[in-house]
PDB file of C-alpha atoms in Angstrom:
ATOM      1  CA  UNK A  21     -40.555  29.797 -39.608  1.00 54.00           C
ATOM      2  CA  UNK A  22     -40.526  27.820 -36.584  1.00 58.00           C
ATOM      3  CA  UNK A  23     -36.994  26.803 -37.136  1.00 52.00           C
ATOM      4  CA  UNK A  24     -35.856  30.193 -37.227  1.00 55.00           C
ATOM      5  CA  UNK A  25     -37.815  31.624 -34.199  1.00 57.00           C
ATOM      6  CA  UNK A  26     -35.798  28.780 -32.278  1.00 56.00           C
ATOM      7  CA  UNK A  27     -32.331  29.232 -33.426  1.00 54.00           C
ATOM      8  CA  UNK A  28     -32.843  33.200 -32.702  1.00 57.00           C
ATOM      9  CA  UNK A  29     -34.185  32.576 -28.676  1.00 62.00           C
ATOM     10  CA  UNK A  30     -31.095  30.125 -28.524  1.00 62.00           C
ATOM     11  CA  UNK A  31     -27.746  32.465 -28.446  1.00 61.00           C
ATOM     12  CA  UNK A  32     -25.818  29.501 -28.324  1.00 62.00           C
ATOM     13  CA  UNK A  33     -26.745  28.461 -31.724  1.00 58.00           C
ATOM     14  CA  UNK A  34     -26.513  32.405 -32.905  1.00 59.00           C
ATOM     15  CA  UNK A  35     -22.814  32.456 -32.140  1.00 57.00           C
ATOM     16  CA  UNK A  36     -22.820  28.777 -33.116  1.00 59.00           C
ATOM     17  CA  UNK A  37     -23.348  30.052 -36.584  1.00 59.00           C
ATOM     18  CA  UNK A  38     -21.520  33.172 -36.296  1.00 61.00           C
ATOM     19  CA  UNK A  39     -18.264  31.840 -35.768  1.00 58.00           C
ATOM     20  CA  UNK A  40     -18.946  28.785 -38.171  1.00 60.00           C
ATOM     21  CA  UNK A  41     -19.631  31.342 -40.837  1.00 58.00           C
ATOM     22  CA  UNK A  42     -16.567  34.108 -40.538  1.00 58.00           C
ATOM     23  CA  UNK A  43     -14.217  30.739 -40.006  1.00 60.00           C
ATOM     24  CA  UNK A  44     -15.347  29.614 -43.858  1.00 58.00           C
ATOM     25  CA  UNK A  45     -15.053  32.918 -44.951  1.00 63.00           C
ATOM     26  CA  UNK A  46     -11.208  33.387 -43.698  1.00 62.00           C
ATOM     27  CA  UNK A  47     -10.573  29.678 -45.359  1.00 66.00           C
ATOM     28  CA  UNK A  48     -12.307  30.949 -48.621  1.00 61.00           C
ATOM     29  CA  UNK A  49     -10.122  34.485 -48.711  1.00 60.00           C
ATOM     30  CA  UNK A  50      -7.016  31.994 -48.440  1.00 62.00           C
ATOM     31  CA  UNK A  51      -7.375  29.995 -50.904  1.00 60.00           C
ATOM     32  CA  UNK A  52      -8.682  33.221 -52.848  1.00 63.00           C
ATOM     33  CA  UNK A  53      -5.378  35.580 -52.091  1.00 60.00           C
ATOM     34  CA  UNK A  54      -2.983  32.319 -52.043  1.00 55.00           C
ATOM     35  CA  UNK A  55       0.204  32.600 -49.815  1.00 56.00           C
ATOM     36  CA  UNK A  56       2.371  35.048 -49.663  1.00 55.00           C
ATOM     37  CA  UNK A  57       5.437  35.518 -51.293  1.00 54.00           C
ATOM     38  CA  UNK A  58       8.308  36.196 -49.756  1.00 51.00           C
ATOM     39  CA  UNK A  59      11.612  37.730 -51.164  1.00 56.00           C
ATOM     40  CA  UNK A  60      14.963  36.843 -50.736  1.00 55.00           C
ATOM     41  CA  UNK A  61      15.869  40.250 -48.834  1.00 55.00           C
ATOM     42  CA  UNK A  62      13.331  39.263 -46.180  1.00 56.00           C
ATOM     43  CA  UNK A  63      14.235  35.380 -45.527  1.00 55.00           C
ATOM     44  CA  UNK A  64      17.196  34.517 -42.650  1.00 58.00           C
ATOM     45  CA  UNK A  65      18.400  31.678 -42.996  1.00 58.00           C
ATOM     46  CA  UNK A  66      19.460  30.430 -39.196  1.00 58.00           C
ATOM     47  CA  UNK A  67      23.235  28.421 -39.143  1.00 59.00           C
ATOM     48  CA  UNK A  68      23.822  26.770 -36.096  1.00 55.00           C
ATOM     49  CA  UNK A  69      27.375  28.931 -34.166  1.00 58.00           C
ATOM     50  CA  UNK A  70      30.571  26.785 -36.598  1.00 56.00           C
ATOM     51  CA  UNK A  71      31.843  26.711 -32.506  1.00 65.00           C
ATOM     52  CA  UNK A  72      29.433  24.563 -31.321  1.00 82.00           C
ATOM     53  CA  UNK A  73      30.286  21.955 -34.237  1.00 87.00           C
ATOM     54  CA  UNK A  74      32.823  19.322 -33.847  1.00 92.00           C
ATOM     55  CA  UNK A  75      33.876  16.929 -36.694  1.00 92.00           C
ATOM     56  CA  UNK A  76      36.819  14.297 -35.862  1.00 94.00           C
ATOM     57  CA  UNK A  77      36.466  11.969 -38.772  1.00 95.00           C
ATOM     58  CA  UNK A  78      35.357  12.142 -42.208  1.00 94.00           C
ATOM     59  CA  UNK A  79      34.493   9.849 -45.200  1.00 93.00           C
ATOM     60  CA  UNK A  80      35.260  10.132 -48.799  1.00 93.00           C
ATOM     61  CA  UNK A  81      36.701   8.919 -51.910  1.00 94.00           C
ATOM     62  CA  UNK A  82      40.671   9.156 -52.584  1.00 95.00           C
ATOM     63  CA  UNK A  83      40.945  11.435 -55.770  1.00 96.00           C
ATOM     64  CA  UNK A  84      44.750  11.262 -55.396  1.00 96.00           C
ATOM     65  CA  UNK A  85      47.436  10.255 -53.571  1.00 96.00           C
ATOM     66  CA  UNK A  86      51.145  11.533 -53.490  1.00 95.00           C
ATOM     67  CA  UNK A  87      53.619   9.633 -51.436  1.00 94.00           C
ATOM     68  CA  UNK A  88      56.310  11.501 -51.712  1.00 95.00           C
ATOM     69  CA  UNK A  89      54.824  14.252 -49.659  1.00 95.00           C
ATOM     70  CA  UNK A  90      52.563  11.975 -47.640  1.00 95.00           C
ATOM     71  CA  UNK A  91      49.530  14.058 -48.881  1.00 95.00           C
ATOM     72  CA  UNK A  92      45.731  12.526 -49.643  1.00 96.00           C
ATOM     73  CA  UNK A  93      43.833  14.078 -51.449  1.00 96.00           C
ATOM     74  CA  UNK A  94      39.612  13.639 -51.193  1.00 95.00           C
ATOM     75  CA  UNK A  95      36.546  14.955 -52.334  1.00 90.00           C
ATOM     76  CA  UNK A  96      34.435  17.012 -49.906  1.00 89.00           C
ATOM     77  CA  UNK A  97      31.555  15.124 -49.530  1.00 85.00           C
ATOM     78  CA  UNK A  98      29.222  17.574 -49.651  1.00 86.00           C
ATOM     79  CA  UNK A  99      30.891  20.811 -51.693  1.00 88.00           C
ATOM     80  CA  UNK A 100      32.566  20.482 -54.948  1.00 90.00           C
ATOM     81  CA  UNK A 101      36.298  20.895 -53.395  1.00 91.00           C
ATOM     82  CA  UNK A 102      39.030  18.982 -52.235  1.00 94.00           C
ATOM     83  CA  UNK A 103      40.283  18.028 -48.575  1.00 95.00           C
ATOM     84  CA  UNK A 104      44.304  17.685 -48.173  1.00 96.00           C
ATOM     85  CA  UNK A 105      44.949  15.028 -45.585  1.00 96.00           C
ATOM     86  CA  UNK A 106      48.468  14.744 -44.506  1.00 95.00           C
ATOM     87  CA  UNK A 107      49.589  11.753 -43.441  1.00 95.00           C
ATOM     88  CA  UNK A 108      51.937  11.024 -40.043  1.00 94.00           C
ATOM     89  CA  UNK A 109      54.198   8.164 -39.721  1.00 92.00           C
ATOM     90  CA  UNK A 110      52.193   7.502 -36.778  1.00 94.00           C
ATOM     91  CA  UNK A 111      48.644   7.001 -38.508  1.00 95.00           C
ATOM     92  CA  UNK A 112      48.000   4.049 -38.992  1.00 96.00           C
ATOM     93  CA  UNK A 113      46.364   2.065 -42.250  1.00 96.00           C
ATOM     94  CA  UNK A 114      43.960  -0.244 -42.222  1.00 96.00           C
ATOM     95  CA  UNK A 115      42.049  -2.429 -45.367  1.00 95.00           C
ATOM     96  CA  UNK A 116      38.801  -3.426 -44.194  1.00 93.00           C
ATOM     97  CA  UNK A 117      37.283  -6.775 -45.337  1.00 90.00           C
ATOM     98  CA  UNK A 118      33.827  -8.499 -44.521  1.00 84.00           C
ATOM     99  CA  UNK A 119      34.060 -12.238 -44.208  1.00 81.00           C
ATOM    100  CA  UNK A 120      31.651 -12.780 -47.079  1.00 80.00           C
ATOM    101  CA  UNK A 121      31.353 -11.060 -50.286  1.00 78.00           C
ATOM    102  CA  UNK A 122      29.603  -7.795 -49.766  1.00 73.00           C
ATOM    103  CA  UNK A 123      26.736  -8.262 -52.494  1.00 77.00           C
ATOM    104  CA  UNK A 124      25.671 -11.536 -50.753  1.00 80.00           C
ATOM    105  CA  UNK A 125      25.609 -11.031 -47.555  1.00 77.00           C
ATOM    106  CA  UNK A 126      24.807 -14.005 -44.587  1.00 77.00           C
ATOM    107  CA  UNK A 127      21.636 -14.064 -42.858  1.00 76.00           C
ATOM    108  CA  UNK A 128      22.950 -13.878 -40.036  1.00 71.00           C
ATOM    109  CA  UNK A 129      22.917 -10.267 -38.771  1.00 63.00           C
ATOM    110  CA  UNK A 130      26.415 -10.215 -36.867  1.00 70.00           C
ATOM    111  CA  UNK A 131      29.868 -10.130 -37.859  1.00 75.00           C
ATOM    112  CA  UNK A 132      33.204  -9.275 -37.209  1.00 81.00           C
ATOM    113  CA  UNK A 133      35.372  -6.995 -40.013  1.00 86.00           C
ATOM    114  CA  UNK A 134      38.909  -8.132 -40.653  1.00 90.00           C
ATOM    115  CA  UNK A 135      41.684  -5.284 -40.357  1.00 93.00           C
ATOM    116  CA  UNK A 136      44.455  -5.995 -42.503  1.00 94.00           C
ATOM    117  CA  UNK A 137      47.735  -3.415 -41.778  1.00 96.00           C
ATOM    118  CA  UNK A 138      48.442  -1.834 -44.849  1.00 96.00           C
ATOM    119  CA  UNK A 139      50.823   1.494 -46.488  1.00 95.00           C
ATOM    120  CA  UNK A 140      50.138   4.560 -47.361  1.00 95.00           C
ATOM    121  CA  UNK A 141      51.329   2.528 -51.175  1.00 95.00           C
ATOM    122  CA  UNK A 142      48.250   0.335 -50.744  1.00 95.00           C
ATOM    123  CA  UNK A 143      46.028   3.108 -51.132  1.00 96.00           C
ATOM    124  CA  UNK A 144      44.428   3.942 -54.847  1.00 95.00           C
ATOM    125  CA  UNK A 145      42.528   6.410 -56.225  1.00 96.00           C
ATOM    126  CA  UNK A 146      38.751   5.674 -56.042  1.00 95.00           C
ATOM    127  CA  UNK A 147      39.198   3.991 -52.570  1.00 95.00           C
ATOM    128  CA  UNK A 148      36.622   4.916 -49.973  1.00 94.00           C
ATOM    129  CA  UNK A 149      37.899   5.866 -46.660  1.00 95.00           C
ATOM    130  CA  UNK A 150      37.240   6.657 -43.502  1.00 95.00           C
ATOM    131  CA  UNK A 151      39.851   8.954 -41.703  1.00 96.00           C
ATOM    132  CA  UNK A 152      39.304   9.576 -38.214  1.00 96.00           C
ATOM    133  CA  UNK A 153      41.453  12.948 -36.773  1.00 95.00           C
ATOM    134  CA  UNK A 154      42.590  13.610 -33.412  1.00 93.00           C
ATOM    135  CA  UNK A 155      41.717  17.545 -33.748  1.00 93.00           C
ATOM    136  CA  UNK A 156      38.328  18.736 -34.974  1.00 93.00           C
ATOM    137  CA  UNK A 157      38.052  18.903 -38.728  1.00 93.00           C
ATOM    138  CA  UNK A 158      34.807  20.790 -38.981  1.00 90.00           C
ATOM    139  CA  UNK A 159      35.129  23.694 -42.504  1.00 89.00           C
ATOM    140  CA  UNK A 160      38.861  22.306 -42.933  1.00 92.00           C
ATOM    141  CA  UNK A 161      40.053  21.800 -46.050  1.00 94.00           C
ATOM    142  CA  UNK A 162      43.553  20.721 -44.723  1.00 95.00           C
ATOM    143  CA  UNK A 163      44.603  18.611 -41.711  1.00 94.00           C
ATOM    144  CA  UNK A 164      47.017  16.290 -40.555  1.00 92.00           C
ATOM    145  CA  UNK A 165      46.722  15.346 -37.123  1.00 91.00           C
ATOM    146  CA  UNK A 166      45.285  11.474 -38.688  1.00 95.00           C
ATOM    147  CA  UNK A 167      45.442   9.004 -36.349  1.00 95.00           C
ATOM    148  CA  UNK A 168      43.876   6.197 -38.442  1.00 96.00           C
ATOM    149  CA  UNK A 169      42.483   5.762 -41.964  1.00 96.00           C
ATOM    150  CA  UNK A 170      40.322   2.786 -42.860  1.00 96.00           C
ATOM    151  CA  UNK A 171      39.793   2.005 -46.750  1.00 95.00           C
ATOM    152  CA  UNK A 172      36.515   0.096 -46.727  1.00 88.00           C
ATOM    153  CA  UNK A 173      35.228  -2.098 -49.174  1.00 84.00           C
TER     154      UNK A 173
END
């Protein structure tokens, strides 16, 4: 009885209590009521402005290649569609090899790439690429301002 004459002539430890007691009970109604579900009417989803966005190169896998029209053909990386990439007698081709073989790499944790000149013949289907564009790319599914593509290894 003691105990309880003291906590009740301390309000410190009354409100002590108090709070400690309605804070479990808001973490037991929680867990009780679960979260809330929300439907698809009610969620926004925010997209940053497509303005603000600027894409000047892009990486993929040739899917096809047709010379006579100087067209390249790749898969989006990201959507199940294709990107036409025309190609300009000025771009310029380039094979990219490593100085050791890939799957064995050196120790050493620098090295310089070789750039071997190639044609728009060289390339094959299945080739990874990286085509860098002078104009921004960004939800294009055709371009052909290239200034370089690089098949890498």
């Amino acid at each position: 009885m003691e105990l309880v004459k003291k906590i009740k002539s301390n309000p410190k430890v009354v409100v002590f209590v108090f709070l400690f007691v309605v804070a479990l009970s808001g973490i037991a109604l929680s867990f009780l009521t679960g979260p809330e579900k929300l439907n698809e009417a009610e969620m926004t989803v925010l997209e940053p402005p497509a303005s603000n966005i600027e894409i000047f190169s892009l990486a993929a896998v040739i899917s096809e290649i047709d010379i006579q029209r100087k067209l390249i053909t790749v898969k989006h990386p990201t959507k199940d569609r294709d990107i036409n990439v025309i190609v300009k007698d000025s771009s310029e081709i380039f094979k990219v090899e490593f100085p050791f073989d890939p799957k064995n790499p050196p120790s050493q944790a620098s090295f310089a790439p070789k750039y071997t000149k190639i044609a728009l013949q060289d390339l094959r289907p299945g080739n990874h690429a990286l085509i860098e564009s002078s104009e921004n790319i960004y939800n294009k599914y055709e371009f052909d301002d290239v200034k370089s593509i690089q098949v890498l290894p």
